[in-house]
């Protein structure tokens, strides 16, 4: 398996990775176990990123709505009980 810089790496690629064998190479079971752990972590991080991106977009939309509703609020005279200076 060759990883090209600039391309996304996906968990299924880690799980399907194969390596050439050498006379004194690494233990294949240990390599497979590490690749599985890395793939699981990659899946988890992608889910977290998706959740965070969705939440950020929800917050941006809420802020835009709030700004739209309060656009003219600064133009109104302050009430006597207002704690905001004019």
Short mmCIF file of the C-alpha atoms (twelve columns), coordinates in Angstrom:
data_MODEL
# 
_entry.id   MODEL 
# 
loop_
_atom_site.group_PDB 
_atom_site.id 
_atom_site.type_symbol 
_atom_site.label_atom_id 
_atom_site.label_alt_id 
_atom_site.label_comp_id 
_atom_site.label_asym_id 
_atom_site.label_seq_id 
_atom_site.Cartn_x 
_atom_site.Cartn_y 
_atom_site.Cartn_z 
_atom_site.pdbx_PDB_model_num 
ATOM 1  C CA . UNK A 1  0.000   0.000   0.000  1 
ATOM 2  C CA . UNK A 2  1.382   3.404   -0.960 1 
ATOM 3  C CA . UNK A 3  0.159   6.563   0.750  1 
ATOM 4  C CA . UNK A 4  0.220   9.595   -1.510 1 
ATOM 5  C CA . UNK A 5  0.585   12.947  0.224  1 
ATOM 6  C CA . UNK A 6  -2.439  15.180  -0.164 1 
ATOM 7  C CA . UNK A 7  -4.970  12.361  -0.383 1 
ATOM 8  C CA . UNK A 8  -7.299  11.484  2.464  1 
ATOM 9  C CA . UNK A 9  -6.561  8.376   4.493  1 
ATOM 10 C CA . UNK A 10 -9.573  6.275   5.414  1 
ATOM 11 C CA . UNK A 11 -9.998  3.577   8.039  1 
ATOM 12 C CA . UNK A 12 -10.840 0.912   5.462  1 
ATOM 13 C CA . UNK A 13 -7.479  1.603   3.797  1 
ATOM 14 C CA . UNK A 14 -5.678  0.904   7.069  1 
ATOM 15 C CA . UNK A 15 -7.652  -2.273  7.611  1 
ATOM 16 C CA . UNK A 16 -6.880  -3.505  4.088  1 
ATOM 17 C CA . UNK A 17 -3.182  -2.555  4.200  1 
ATOM 18 C CA . UNK A 18 -0.689  -5.201  3.221  1 
ATOM 19 C CA . UNK A 19 3.074   -5.127  3.480  1 
ATOM 20 C CA . UNK A 20 5.860   -7.037  1.841  1 
ATOM 21 C CA . UNK A 21 7.431   -9.685  4.058  1 
ATOM 22 C CA . UNK A 22 11.100  -9.663  4.905  1 
ATOM 23 C CA . UNK A 23 13.303  -12.244 6.500  1 
ATOM 24 C CA . UNK A 24 13.455  -10.373 9.830  1 
ATOM 25 C CA . UNK A 25 10.334  -8.275  9.540  1 
ATOM 26 C CA . UNK A 26 7.750   -7.222  12.101 1 
ATOM 27 C CA . UNK A 27 5.235   -9.622  13.622 1 
ATOM 28 C CA . UNK A 28 2.241   -9.489  11.243 1 
ATOM 29 C CA . UNK A 29 -0.240  -9.923  14.106 1 
ATOM 30 C CA . UNK A 30 1.176   -6.899  15.920 1 
ATOM 31 C CA . UNK A 31 1.141   -4.804  12.757 1 
ATOM 32 C CA . UNK A 32 -2.470  -5.827  12.051 1 
ATOM 33 C CA . UNK A 33 -3.482  -5.016  15.629 1 
ATOM 34 C CA . UNK A 34 -1.900  -1.569  15.437 1 
ATOM 35 C CA . UNK A 35 -3.516  -0.867  12.061 1 
ATOM 36 C CA . UNK A 36 -6.907  -1.878  13.480 1 
ATOM 37 C CA . UNK A 37 -6.445  0.447   16.461 1 
ATOM 38 C CA . UNK A 38 -5.365  3.289   14.168 1 
ATOM 39 C CA . UNK A 39 -8.366  2.657   11.887 1 
ATOM 40 C CA . UNK A 40 -10.756 2.701   14.856 1 
ATOM 41 C CA . UNK A 41 -9.244  5.974   16.067 1 
ATOM 42 C CA . UNK A 42 -9.493  7.467   12.576 1 
ATOM 43 C CA . UNK A 43 -13.184 6.494   12.432 1 
ATOM 44 C CA . UNK A 44 -13.785 8.068   15.846 1 
ATOM 45 C CA . UNK A 45 -12.028 11.296  14.883 1 
ATOM 46 C CA . UNK A 46 -13.977 11.570  11.630 1 
ATOM 47 C CA . UNK A 47 -17.242 11.159  13.567 1 
ATOM 48 C CA . UNK A 48 -16.154 13.852  16.037 1 
ATOM 49 C CA . UNK A 49 -15.193 16.169  13.186 1 
ATOM 50 C CA . UNK A 50 -18.569 15.654  11.524 1 
ATOM 51 C CA . UNK A 51 -20.353 16.378  14.809 1 
ATOM 52 C CA . UNK A 52 -18.257 19.499  15.463 1 
ATOM 53 C CA . UNK A 53 -18.766 20.783  11.917 1 
ATOM 54 C CA . UNK A 54 -22.522 20.288  12.171 1 
ATOM 55 C CA . UNK A 55 -22.638 22.056  15.542 1 
ATOM 56 C CA . UNK A 56 -20.513 24.947  14.256 1 
ATOM 57 C CA . UNK A 57 -22.868 25.423  11.312 1 
ATOM 58 C CA . UNK A 58 -25.883 25.353  13.633 1 
ATOM 59 C CA . UNK A 59 -24.271 28.028  15.816 1 
ATOM 60 C CA . UNK A 60 -23.392 30.175  12.767 1 
ATOM 61 C CA . UNK A 61 -26.988 30.032  11.575 1 
ATOM 62 C CA . UNK A 62 -28.300 30.908  15.043 1 
ATOM 63 C CA . UNK A 63 -25.906 33.863  15.225 1 
ATOM 64 C CA . UNK A 64 -27.016 35.125  11.810 1 
ATOM 65 C CA . UNK A 65 -30.660 34.890  12.886 1 
ATOM 66 C CA . UNK A 66 -29.918 36.725  16.128 1 
ATOM 67 C CA . UNK A 67 -28.007 39.432  14.249 1 
ATOM 68 C CA . UNK A 68 -30.875 39.836  11.790 1 
ATOM 69 C CA . UNK A 69 -33.405 40.221  14.600 1 
ATOM 70 C CA . UNK A 70 -31.264 42.760  16.469 1 
ATOM 71 C CA . UNK A 71 -29.936 44.845  13.591 1 
ATOM 72 C CA . UNK A 72 -31.839 48.014  14.549 1 
ATOM 73 C CA . UNK A 73 -31.587 47.648  18.329 1 
ATOM 74 C CA . UNK A 74 -28.728 50.157  18.685 1 
ATOM 75 C CA . UNK A 75 -30.762 52.905  16.987 1 
ATOM 76 C CA . UNK A 76 -33.458 52.980  19.688 1 
ATOM 77 C CA . UNK A 77 -33.068 55.435  22.581 1 
ATOM 78 C CA . UNK A 78 -31.953 53.830  25.811 1 
ATOM 79 C CA . UNK A 79 -34.561 53.382  28.470 1 
ATOM 80 C CA . UNK A 80 -33.935 54.936  31.909 1 
ATOM 81 C CA . UNK A 81 -33.216 51.483  33.300 1 
ATOM 82 C CA . UNK A 82 -30.799 50.567  30.558 1 
ATOM 83 C CA . UNK A 83 -27.325 49.606  31.732 1 
ATOM 84 C CA . UNK A 84 -25.829 50.189  28.261 1 
ATOM 85 C CA . UNK A 85 -24.483 53.674  27.525 1 
ATOM 86 C CA . UNK A 86 -25.466 55.428  24.341 1 
# 
